[in-house]
Amino acid sequence: MGAIGGDESVQWDKMNGAEVVNGGGSGAGSLDRIQVLVRVRPLSDKEIARGEPAEWECINDTTIMFRSTFPDRPTAPTAYTFDRVFHSECSTKEVYQEGVKEVALSVVGGINSSVFAYGQTSSGKTFTMTGVTECTVADIYDYINKHEERAFVLKFSAIEIYNEVVRDLLSAENTPLRLWDDAEKGTYVENLTEVILRDWNHLKGLISVCEAQRKTGETFLNEKSSRSHQILKLTVESSAREFLGKDKSTTLVASVNFVDLAGSERASQAMSAGTRLKEGCHINKSLLSLGTVIRKLSMGSNAHVPYRDSKLTRILQPSLGGNARTAIICTLSPATSHIEQSRNTLFFGSCAKDVVTNAQVNVVMSDKTLVKHLQKEVARLESELRQPVSNSSLEAQVKEKDNQIRKMEKEIKELKSQRDLAQSRLQDLLQVVGDRDPKHQVFLLM
Ligand SMILES: Nc1ncnc2c1ncn2[C@@H]1O[C@H](COP(=O)(O)OP(=O)(O)OP(=O)(O)O)[C@@H](O)[C@H]1O
């Protein structure tokens, strides 16, 4: 797979109006900040029964403010700004339309995208991601129906990361799957089931299978708490029908990930014990790595980013700092008892706001086109080889050799003159000796 652009990226430009996507074989993409959204859920029945007030207020479309309602705990209001904030009355459809759609639907134009839900247990991650996934899939099918000039193939796969073990949610076998690194594909999951979708109902059925397979456990905070990280991946391939099977045929290939993370709270707060505690440690290990990766990326330094510290960050690497457009939905409970966790969630979101990804149009060429492309490349390299070498380091080397030769020539000249001098002295000496003793003259002349 390459990020060639060409005809296909022009098509994407047309499809998306002002969307900036560079192509033309340079491999350059568009730099995009991660979109960070905040969604506050309504107080739950339990929170209301406990008499907990809502402590967070969305004062406009982009700002959420903490105002303590307890007169005995007066704190200065704190405001946090994000790309978009959604108060508790907002529907999932609104969250999708106004915060997620643009990023998620990049996939139909050959750009990878990811949507995450991050927040503590019971804050509404699964609730939000279920709705957002449905809205995205509905729009993808709508797009397909409106673009009959292109042939589409949709593929679906799903994994769960539970206690740092990766499982296939579409397989009845409980075998842990290994991760591999590939220069072309990046990190991928070995032997993962990938299903070619027949239609939307087929996909709905598969998502239900995943829900049933996903590990859930009971914690104090959420009776059907999701204890694992879940990644649903929908791959969209499309080719222009008029070029199918022809030389010019290229295919756009991109995936959209729907990532429902496990609760971000500390194990102790979830009142975990035994197995739950072990889960908490692993969940936190993955989330801790995610936090570290986001923090390092947000600092924009060239420092090492520890993607490899957890399975989650290895798999999500392209969505965090690579070839993808990404939206993170931070989910919040407004209740007093969750203030600390809500603050932690907003801190995570604040760091994520500064992270930049580099999304590219992913184009796969047909074999014929690929051969042509490679032939061109070979011709270019050959012509480069034929050109006189003007490499500056080579020039320097040649200069150095010239100097050495000149130095050696000088030395040879000096040695020759020394030799001539020595010979003439020898002649003089012989003359003197020969004059005195004729025997020596004969001997030395031999
Ligand atoms: N925006 C919302 N409007 C109404 N109800 C909501 C909203 N968000 C969440 N809920 C309800 O709150 C409860 C907890 O939500 P959910 O299971 O999505 O939390 P979660 O963050 O996924 O928790 P976990 O990490 O344990 O999976 C559910 O009963 C859900 O229906």
Short mmCIF file of C-alpha atoms and ligand atoms in Angstrom, two decimals:
data_model
loop_
_atom_site.label_atom_id
_atom_site.label_comp_id
_atom_site.label_asym_id
_atom_site.label_seq_id
_atom_site.Cartn_x
_atom_site.Cartn_y
_atom_site.Cartn_z
CA MET A 1 0.00 0.00 0.00
CA GLY A 2 1.30 3.45 -0.76
CA ALA A 3 0.22 7.00 -0.29
CA ILE A 4 0.53 7.98 -3.91
CA GLY A 5 -2.44 10.22 -4.38
CA GLY A 6 -2.51 11.08 -8.08
CA ASP A 7 -5.92 10.64 -9.68
CA GLU A 8 -7.37 9.24 -6.52
CA SER A 9 -6.34 12.15 -4.31
CA VAL A 10 -7.80 14.58 -6.82
CA GLN A 11 -11.00 12.59 -6.56
CA TRP A 12 -10.85 12.87 -2.78
CA ASP A 13 -10.37 16.63 -3.04
CA LYS A 14 -13.50 16.79 -5.17
CA MET A 15 -15.45 14.58 -2.80
CA ASN A 16 -14.60 16.68 0.19
CA GLY A 17 -14.57 20.22 -1.01
CA ALA A 18 -11.94 22.07 0.94
CA GLU A 19 -10.22 18.99 2.34
CA VAL A 20 -6.44 19.30 1.98
CA VAL A 21 -4.76 16.09 0.96
CA ASN A 22 -1.40 16.08 -0.73
CA GLY A 23 -0.61 13.30 -3.11
CA GLY A 24 1.38 13.22 -6.29
CA GLY A 25 3.80 10.55 -5.18
CA SER A 26 5.54 12.59 -2.53
CA GLY A 27 3.97 10.61 0.27
CA ALA A 28 3.21 13.88 2.08
CA GLY A 29 -0.13 14.06 3.85
CA SER A 30 -2.05 16.68 5.75
CA LEU A 31 -1.05 17.52 9.30
CA ASP A 32 -4.06 17.23 11.53
CA ARG A 33 -4.50 17.83 15.22
CA ILE A 34 -6.35 15.12 17.10
CA GLN A 35 -9.92 16.35 17.59
CA VAL A 36 -10.83 16.26 21.27
CA LEU A 37 -14.47 16.29 22.31
CA VAL A 38 -16.01 16.11 25.76
CA ARG A 39 -19.34 14.55 26.49
CA VAL A 40 -21.02 14.83 29.88
CA ARG A 41 -23.64 12.22 30.62
CA PRO A 42 -26.75 12.89 32.75
CA LEU A 43 -26.62 12.00 36.45
CA SER A 44 -27.48 8.34 36.90
CA ASP A 45 -30.40 7.18 39.05
CA LYS A 46 -27.95 6.06 41.73
CA GLU A 47 -26.16 9.41 41.73
CA ILE A 48 -29.50 11.21 42.02
CA ALA A 49 -30.60 8.85 44.80
CA ARG A 50 -27.39 9.69 46.67
CA GLY A 51 -28.27 13.36 46.28
CA GLU A 52 -25.18 14.15 44.22
CA PRO A 53 -25.39 17.38 42.26
CA ALA A 54 -23.94 17.94 38.78
CA GLU A 55 -20.65 19.80 39.23
CA TRP A 56 -19.80 20.46 35.57
CA GLU A 57 -21.39 22.95 33.24
CA CYS A 58 -20.86 23.36 29.50
CA ILE A 59 -20.88 27.15 29.22
CA ASN A 60 -20.65 27.18 25.43
CA ASP A 61 -19.85 24.81 22.53
CA THR A 62 -16.17 24.57 23.40
CA THR A 63 -15.82 25.24 27.13
CA ILE A 64 -16.66 23.15 30.15
CA MET A 65 -16.47 24.61 33.62
CA PHE A 66 -16.19 23.07 37.05
CA ARG A 67 -18.25 24.90 39.67
CA SER A 68 -18.43 23.31 43.07
CA THR A 69 -21.97 23.38 44.34
CA PHE A 70 -20.93 22.63 47.89
CA PRO A 71 -20.88 25.81 49.98
CA ASP A 72 -18.51 24.16 52.48
CA ARG A 73 -16.00 23.38 49.68
CA PRO A 74 -15.72 26.64 47.77
CA THR A 75 -13.25 26.39 44.89
CA ALA A 76 -12.56 28.81 42.10
CA PRO A 77 -14.35 27.81 38.88
CA THR A 78 -12.00 26.08 36.44
CA ALA A 79 -12.64 26.21 32.70
CA TYR A 80 -11.35 23.74 30.12
CA THR A 81 -11.54 24.31 26.37
CA PHE A 82 -11.82 21.63 23.71
CA ASP A 83 -12.75 21.34 20.05
CA ARG A 84 -16.31 20.68 21.13
CA VAL A 85 -18.11 19.98 24.39
CA PHE A 86 -21.52 18.32 24.65
CA HIS A 87 -23.75 18.78 27.69
CA SER A 88 -25.85 15.99 29.18
CA GLU A 89 -28.92 16.77 27.04
CA CYS A 90 -27.04 16.31 23.74
CA SER A 91 -27.88 13.19 21.77
CA THR A 92 -25.28 10.80 20.39
CA LYS A 93 -26.38 11.86 16.91
CA GLU A 94 -25.33 15.44 17.72
CA VAL A 95 -22.00 14.24 19.07
CA TYR A 96 -21.48 12.32 15.84
CA GLN A 97 -22.64 15.04 13.46
CA GLU A 98 -20.77 17.90 15.08
CA GLY A 99 -17.67 16.22 16.41
CA VAL A 100 -16.93 12.87 14.82
CA LYS A 101 -18.42 12.64 11.33
CA GLU A 102 -15.76 14.57 9.45
CA VAL A 103 -12.94 12.52 10.90
CA ALA A 104 -14.66 9.11 10.72
CA LEU A 105 -15.88 9.50 7.15
CA SER A 106 -12.37 10.24 5.85
CA VAL A 107 -12.22 6.48 5.44
CA VAL A 108 -14.33 6.51 2.26
CA GLY A 109 -11.71 8.73 0.62
CA GLY A 110 -8.79 6.43 1.49
CA ILE A 111 -7.74 8.12 4.73
CA ASN A 112 -7.39 6.08 7.91
CA SER A 113 -9.39 7.33 10.85
CA SER A 114 -9.98 6.44 14.48
CA VAL A 115 -12.55 7.37 17.06
CA PHE A 116 -11.76 6.70 20.74
CA ALA A 117 -13.83 6.93 23.88
CA TYR A 118 -11.79 7.70 26.99
CA GLY A 119 -13.14 8.07 30.50
CA GLN A 120 -13.75 6.38 33.80
CA THR A 121 -16.02 3.39 34.22
CA SER A 122 -19.71 4.27 33.87
CA SER A 123 -19.00 7.64 32.25
CA GLY A 124 -20.68 6.62 28.98
CA LYS A 125 -17.91 5.30 26.70
CA THR A 126 -19.78 2.23 25.45
CA PHE A 127 -23.05 4.16 25.22
CA THR A 128 -21.34 6.79 23.06
CA MET A 129 -19.24 4.45 20.91
CA THR A 130 -22.18 2.18 20.11
CA GLY A 131 -24.14 5.15 18.77
CA VAL A 132 -21.18 6.71 16.98
CA THR A 133 -20.33 3.40 15.27
CA GLU A 134 -23.92 3.03 14.08
CA CYS A 135 -24.05 6.60 12.74
CA THR A 136 -20.72 6.18 10.91
CA VAL A 137 -21.71 2.87 9.33
CA ALA A 138 -25.07 4.31 8.26
CA ASP A 139 -23.28 7.24 6.58
CA ILE A 140 -20.72 4.94 4.91
CA TYR A 141 -23.53 2.84 3.38
CA ASP A 142 -25.32 6.03 2.39
CA TYR A 143 -22.15 7.23 0.69
CA ILE A 144 -21.74 3.90 -1.11
CA ASN A 145 -25.32 4.07 -2.41
CA LYS A 146 -24.73 7.58 -3.72
CA HIS A 147 -21.47 6.68 -5.50
CA GLU A 148 -22.37 3.97 -7.93
CA GLU A 149 -19.42 4.92 -10.10
CA ARG A 150 -17.17 3.24 -7.55
CA ALA A 151 -17.06 -0.41 -6.52
CA PHE A 152 -16.76 -0.87 -2.73
CA VAL A 153 -15.61 -3.77 -0.59
CA LEU A 154 -16.07 -3.55 3.19
CA LYS A 155 -14.19 -5.77 5.63
CA PHE A 156 -14.65 -6.06 9.37
CA SER A 157 -12.49 -7.33 12.21
CA ALA A 158 -12.64 -6.91 15.96
CA ILE A 159 -10.26 -7.42 18.86
CA GLU A 160 -10.30 -7.17 22.59
CA ILE A 161 -7.24 -6.45 24.73
CA TYR A 162 -7.83 -7.94 28.12
CA ASN A 163 -5.02 -8.21 30.68
CA GLU A 164 -2.53 -7.44 27.87
CA VAL A 165 -3.80 -10.43 25.91
CA VAL A 166 -5.24 -9.84 22.44
CA ARG A 167 -8.32 -11.88 21.48
CA ASP A 168 -10.30 -12.17 18.28
CA LEU A 169 -13.88 -11.14 19.03
CA LEU A 170 -15.13 -12.86 15.88
CA SER A 171 -13.66 -16.22 16.80
CA ALA A 172 -15.11 -18.73 19.24
CA GLU A 173 -11.58 -19.82 20.13
CA ASN A 174 -10.08 -18.12 23.12
CA THR A 175 -6.52 -18.27 21.79
CA PRO A 176 -4.34 -15.27 22.53
CA LEU A 177 -3.17 -13.63 19.31
CA ARG A 178 0.32 -12.37 18.68
CA LEU A 179 1.31 -8.98 17.31
CA TRP A 180 3.78 -8.71 14.46
CA ASP A 181 5.56 -5.78 12.91
CA ASP A 182 5.71 -5.39 9.17
CA ALA A 183 7.52 -2.67 7.24
CA GLU A 184 4.50 -2.15 4.96
CA LYS A 185 1.54 -2.91 7.23
CA GLY A 186 2.97 -1.69 10.55
CA THR A 187 1.89 -3.63 13.64
CA TYR A 188 -0.76 -6.23 12.88
CA VAL A 189 -2.56 -9.02 14.71
CA GLU A 190 -1.66 -12.50 13.53
CA ASN A 191 -4.45 -14.82 12.35
CA LEU A 192 -7.18 -12.26 12.96
CA THR A 193 -10.55 -13.03 11.39
CA GLU A 194 -11.52 -10.50 8.73
CA VAL A 195 -15.04 -10.82 7.34
CA ILE A 196 -16.09 -9.38 3.97
CA LEU A 197 -19.42 -7.70 4.63
CA ARG A 198 -22.52 -8.48 2.60
CA ASP A 199 -24.58 -5.55 3.89
CA TRP A 200 -25.33 -3.48 6.94
CA ASN A 201 -27.40 -6.18 8.62
CA HIS A 202 -24.45 -8.53 8.30
CA LEU A 203 -22.30 -5.97 10.14
CA LYS A 204 -24.95 -5.42 12.83
CA GLY A 205 -24.97 -9.19 13.46
CA LEU A 206 -21.18 -9.26 13.78
CA ILE A 207 -21.16 -6.30 16.19
CA SER A 208 -23.65 -8.18 18.39
CA VAL A 209 -21.30 -11.18 18.39
CA CYS A 210 -18.49 -8.89 19.56
CA GLU A 211 -20.63 -7.42 22.33
CA ALA A 212 -21.45 -10.89 23.59
CA GLN A 213 -17.82 -12.00 23.43
CA ARG A 214 -16.43 -8.94 25.15
CA LYS A 215 -15.39 -9.62 28.69
CA THR A 216 -17.54 -7.89 31.21
CA GLY A 217 -17.33 -8.02 34.95
CA GLU A 218 -19.08 -6.52 37.88
CA THR A 219 -17.48 -3.64 39.74
CA PHE A 220 -18.81 -1.25 42.25
CA LEU A 221 -19.06 1.55 39.71
CA ASN A 222 -20.76 -0.10 36.78
CA GLU A 223 -22.64 -3.34 37.08
CA LYS A 224 -21.85 -4.45 33.54
CA SER A 225 -18.53 -2.77 33.41
CA SER A 226 -16.42 -3.39 30.34
CA ARG A 227 -13.09 -4.61 31.59
CA SER A 228 -11.31 -4.70 28.28
CA HIS A 229 -10.26 -2.39 25.49
CA GLN A 230 -12.25 -3.10 22.33
CA ILE A 231 -11.20 -2.13 18.81
CA LEU A 232 -13.66 -2.59 15.95
CA LYS A 233 -12.05 -2.08 12.57
CA LEU A 234 -13.92 -1.42 9.35
CA THR A 235 -11.83 -1.41 6.19
CA VAL A 236 -13.20 0.30 3.10
CA GLU A 237 -11.73 -0.46 -0.32
CA SER A 238 -12.99 1.28 -3.44
CA SER A 239 -12.08 1.51 -7.12
CA ALA A 240 -13.53 3.54 -9.96
CA ARG A 241 -15.68 1.10 -11.97
CA GLU A 242 -14.57 2.54 -15.32
CA PHE A 243 -10.94 1.55 -14.61
CA LEU A 244 -11.63 -1.87 -13.05
CA GLY A 245 -9.33 -4.50 -14.62
CA LYS A 246 -7.57 -1.82 -16.69
CA ASP A 247 -4.05 -0.48 -16.60
CA LYS A 248 -5.01 2.71 -14.75
CA SER A 249 -6.90 0.85 -12.03
CA THR A 250 -6.05 1.90 -8.48
CA THR A 251 -7.83 1.14 -5.24
CA LEU A 252 -8.32 3.40 -2.22
CA VAL A 253 -7.88 1.43 0.99
CA ALA A 254 -8.40 2.79 4.48
CA SER A 255 -9.74 1.68 7.85
CA VAL A 256 -11.78 3.32 10.54
CA ASN A 257 -11.18 2.12 14.13
CA PHE A 258 -13.82 2.41 16.81
CA VAL A 259 -11.99 2.17 20.11
CA ASP A 260 -13.90 1.66 23.35
CA LEU A 261 -11.32 1.80 26.12
CA ALA A 262 -11.72 0.21 29.51
CA GLY A 263 -12.39 2.50 32.47
CA SER A 264 -9.53 4.86 33.21
CA GLU A 265 -9.96 5.01 36.99
CA ARG A 266 -7.51 3.60 39.48
CA ALA A 267 -8.07 -0.02 40.43
CA SER A 268 -8.64 1.02 44.03
CA GLN A 269 -11.51 3.33 43.14
CA ALA A 270 -13.29 0.61 41.25
CA MET A 271 -13.10 -1.27 44.59
CA SER A 272 -11.48 -4.06 42.73
CA ALA A 273 -10.19 -7.10 44.46
CA GLY A 274 -8.69 -10.38 43.35
CA THR A 275 -9.20 -10.84 39.64
CA ARG A 276 -10.62 -7.35 39.34
CA LEU A 277 -7.45 -5.95 40.91
CA LYS A 278 -5.23 -7.83 38.45
CA GLU A 279 -7.39 -6.48 35.63
CA GLY A 280 -7.05 -3.00 37.07
CA CYS A 281 -3.25 -3.21 36.94
CA HIS A 282 -3.20 -4.35 33.32
CA ILE A 283 -5.90 -1.93 32.26
CA ASN A 284 -3.93 0.82 33.91
CA LYS A 285 -0.69 -0.39 32.32
CA SER A 286 -2.24 0.02 28.87
CA LEU A 287 -3.90 3.30 29.77
CA LEU A 288 -0.79 4.53 31.51
CA SER A 289 1.16 3.83 28.31
CA LEU A 290 -1.54 5.59 26.32
CA GLY A 291 -1.26 8.61 28.61
CA THR A 292 2.54 8.63 28.36
CA VAL A 293 2.44 8.33 24.58
CA ILE A 294 -0.09 11.17 24.30
CA ARG A 295 1.93 13.34 26.70
CA LYS A 296 5.20 12.75 24.81
CA LEU A 297 3.53 13.41 21.47
CA SER A 298 1.85 16.55 22.78
CA MET A 299 5.24 17.95 23.78
CA GLY A 300 6.15 17.74 20.10
CA SER A 301 9.74 16.85 20.95
CA ASN A 302 11.80 14.32 19.06
CA ALA A 303 12.07 12.28 22.22
CA HIS A 304 11.43 8.54 22.08
CA VAL A 305 7.70 7.76 22.17
CA PRO A 306 7.15 4.46 24.01
CA TYR A 307 4.50 2.97 21.71
CA ARG A 308 5.90 -0.50 22.36
CA ASP A 309 5.21 -0.41 26.11
CA SER A 310 1.72 -1.89 25.73
CA LYS A 311 -0.36 -3.83 23.24
CA LEU A 312 -2.85 -0.98 23.08
CA THR A 313 -0.32 1.66 22.07
CA ARG A 314 1.43 -0.69 19.61
CA ILE A 315 -1.83 -1.36 17.81
CA LEU A 316 -3.00 2.24 17.96
CA GLN A 317 0.33 3.79 16.96
CA PRO A 318 -0.87 5.02 13.51
CA SER A 319 -3.93 6.64 15.13
CA LEU A 320 -1.83 8.42 17.74
CA GLY A 321 1.04 9.84 15.79
CA GLY A 322 0.89 8.44 12.30
CA ASN A 323 -1.13 8.07 9.15
CA ALA A 324 -4.65 8.68 10.43
CA ARG A 325 -7.20 11.29 11.41
CA THR A 326 -8.31 10.87 15.00
CA ALA A 327 -11.10 12.02 17.29
CA ILE A 328 -11.11 11.33 21.02
CA ILE A 329 -14.36 11.58 22.95
CA CYS A 330 -13.71 12.17 26.64
CA THR A 331 -16.72 10.98 28.60
CA LEU A 332 -17.57 12.43 32.00
CA SER A 333 -19.95 11.79 34.83
CA PRO A 334 -21.02 15.16 36.28
CA ALA A 335 -21.37 13.77 39.80
CA THR A 336 -19.45 15.02 42.84
CA SER A 337 -18.03 11.58 43.61
CA HIS A 338 -16.23 11.51 40.26
CA ILE A 339 -14.60 14.95 40.33
CA GLU A 340 -11.04 13.65 40.52
CA GLN A 341 -11.57 11.16 37.69
CA SER A 342 -13.29 13.80 35.59
CA ARG A 343 -10.32 16.12 36.09
CA ASN A 344 -7.93 13.31 35.08
CA THR A 345 -9.99 12.67 31.96
CA LEU A 346 -9.90 16.36 31.03
CA PHE A 347 -6.14 16.47 31.64
CA PHE A 348 -5.72 13.54 29.24
CA GLY A 349 -7.92 15.35 26.69
CA SER A 350 -5.94 18.59 27.09
CA CYS A 351 -2.69 16.77 26.22
CA ALA A 352 -4.33 14.97 23.29
CA LYS A 353 -5.39 18.35 21.81
CA ASP A 354 -1.76 19.12 21.00
CA VAL A 355 -1.03 15.85 19.21
CA VAL A 356 -0.61 16.05 15.46
CA THR A 357 -1.08 13.18 13.02
CA ASN A 358 -0.15 13.01 9.36
CA ALA A 359 -2.99 11.51 7.34
CA GLN A 360 -2.43 10.40 3.76
CA VAL A 361 -4.59 9.03 1.01
CA ASN A 362 -3.78 5.32 0.79
CA VAL A 363 -3.77 4.05 -2.75
CA VAL A 364 -3.15 0.49 -3.83
CA MET A 365 -2.25 0.09 -7.49
CA SER A 366 -3.20 -2.77 -9.76
CA ASP A 367 -0.34 -5.11 -10.75
CA LYS A 368 -0.14 -3.54 -14.22
CA THR A 369 -0.03 -0.02 -12.83
CA LEU A 370 2.50 -1.10 -10.25
CA VAL A 371 4.76 -2.59 -12.97
CA LYS A 372 4.51 0.66 -14.95
CA HIS A 373 5.30 2.69 -11.84
CA LEU A 374 8.34 0.50 -11.08
CA GLN A 375 9.54 0.69 -14.70
CA LYS A 376 9.46 4.49 -14.46
CA GLU A 377 11.40 4.35 -11.21
CA VAL A 378 14.05 2.07 -12.74
CA ALA A 379 14.42 4.43 -15.74
CA ARG A 380 14.84 7.37 -13.38
CA LEU A 381 17.54 5.59 -11.40
CA GLU A 382 19.33 4.53 -14.59
CA SER A 383 19.41 8.09 -15.89
CA GLU A 384 20.72 9.23 -12.50
CA LEU A 385 23.53 6.68 -12.79
CA ARG A 386 24.44 7.90 -16.27
CA GLN A 387 24.80 11.49 -15.13
CA PRO A 388 28.33 12.66 -14.16
CA VAL A 389 28.82 12.26 -10.49
CA SER A 390 28.65 15.65 -8.89
CA ASN A 391 28.50 14.42 -5.39
CA SER A 392 30.34 16.90 -3.18
CA SER A 393 31.95 14.25 -1.01
CA LEU A 394 33.32 12.52 -4.12
CA GLU A 395 34.70 15.83 -5.33
CA ALA A 396 36.43 16.32 -2.01
CA GLN A 397 37.92 12.84 -2.23
CA VAL A 398 39.27 13.54 -5.74
CA LYS A 399 40.80 16.83 -4.55
CA GLU A 400 42.46 15.03 -1.67
CA LYS A 401 43.92 12.41 -4.04
CA ASP A 402 45.21 15.18 -6.39
CA ASN A 403 46.96 16.83 -3.45
CA GLN A 404 48.48 13.52 -2.42
CA ILE A 405 49.74 12.92 -5.99
CA ARG A 406 51.25 16.42 -6.17
CA LYS A 407 52.95 15.86 -2.80
CA MET A 408 54.33 12.52 -3.92
CA GLU A 409 55.59 14.02 -7.21
CA LYS A 410 57.42 16.68 -5.23
CA GLU A 411 58.97 14.06 -2.98
CA ILE A 412 60.06 12.00 -5.99
CA LYS A 413 61.68 15.13 -7.52
CA GLU A 414 63.57 15.82 -4.31
CA LEU A 415 64.69 12.21 -4.00
CA LYS A 416 65.89 12.26 -7.61
CA SER A 417 67.97 15.40 -7.04
CA GLN A 418 69.42 13.88 -3.83
CA ARG A 419 70.27 10.75 -5.79
CA ASP A 420 71.95 12.79 -8.56
CA LEU A 421 73.94 14.70 -5.99
CA ALA A 422 75.00 11.50 -4.27
CA GLN A 423 76.05 10.00 -7.61
CA SER A 424 78.13 12.98 -8.55
CA ARG A 425 79.84 12.93 -5.12
CA LEU A 426 80.52 9.25 -5.60
CA GLN A 427 82.08 9.95 -8.98
CA ASP A 428 84.29 12.57 -7.43
CA LEU A 429 85.32 10.16 -4.69
CA LEU A 430 86.10 7.42 -7.17
CA GLN A 431 88.16 9.82 -9.14
CA VAL A 432 90.20 10.65 -6.10
CA VAL A 433 90.66 6.99 -5.06
CA GLY A 434 91.45 5.87 -8.66
CA ASP A 435 94.09 8.50 -9.01
CA ARG A 436 95.85 7.15 -5.92
CA ASP A 437 95.50 3.35 -6.51
CA PRO A 438 94.86 1.86 -9.99
CA LYS A 439 93.66 -1.53 -8.45
CA HIS A 440 90.82 0.16 -6.62
CA GLN A 441 89.93 2.06 -9.74
CA VAL A 442 89.41 -1.22 -11.63
CA PHE A 443 87.38 -2.73 -8.77
CA LEU A 444 85.17 0.24 -8.22
CA LEU A 445 84.51 0.72 -11.89
CA MET A 446 83.16 -2.80 -12.21
N1 LIG B 1 -25.22 10.35 27.40
C1 LIG B 1 -25.93 9.44 28.07
N2 LIG B 1 -27.27 9.58 28.18
C2 LIG B 1 -27.99 8.69 28.88
N3 LIG B 1 -27.46 7.60 29.50
C3 LIG B 1 -26.15 7.41 29.43
C4 LIG B 1 -25.32 8.31 28.72
N4 LIG B 1 -24.06 7.87 28.82
C5 LIG B 1 -24.10 6.75 29.54
N5 LIG B 1 -25.35 6.46 29.92
C6 LIG B 1 -25.75 5.33 30.75
O1 LIG B 1 -24.79 5.22 31.80
C7 LIG B 1 -24.45 3.87 32.08
C8 LIG B 1 -22.96 3.64 31.93
O2 LIG B 1 -22.60 3.88 30.57
P1 LIG B 1 -21.55 3.00 29.81
O3 LIG B 1 -21.75 1.54 30.06
O4 LIG B 1 -21.55 3.45 28.43
O5 LIG B 1 -20.23 3.43 30.59
P2 LIG B 1 -18.74 3.05 30.24
O6 LIG B 1 -17.95 4.28 30.37
O7 LIG B 1 -18.67 2.31 28.95
O8 LIG B 1 -18.35 2.08 31.42
P3 LIG B 1 -17.27 0.89 31.40
O9 LIG B 1 -15.94 1.50 31.34
O10 LIG B 1 -17.49 0.20 32.67
O11 LIG B 1 -17.60 0.09 30.20
C9 LIG B 1 -25.27 3.04 31.13
O12 LIG B 1 -26.43 2.60 31.78
C10 LIG B 1 -25.64 4.00 30.01
O13 LIG B 1 -26.87 3.67 29.40
#
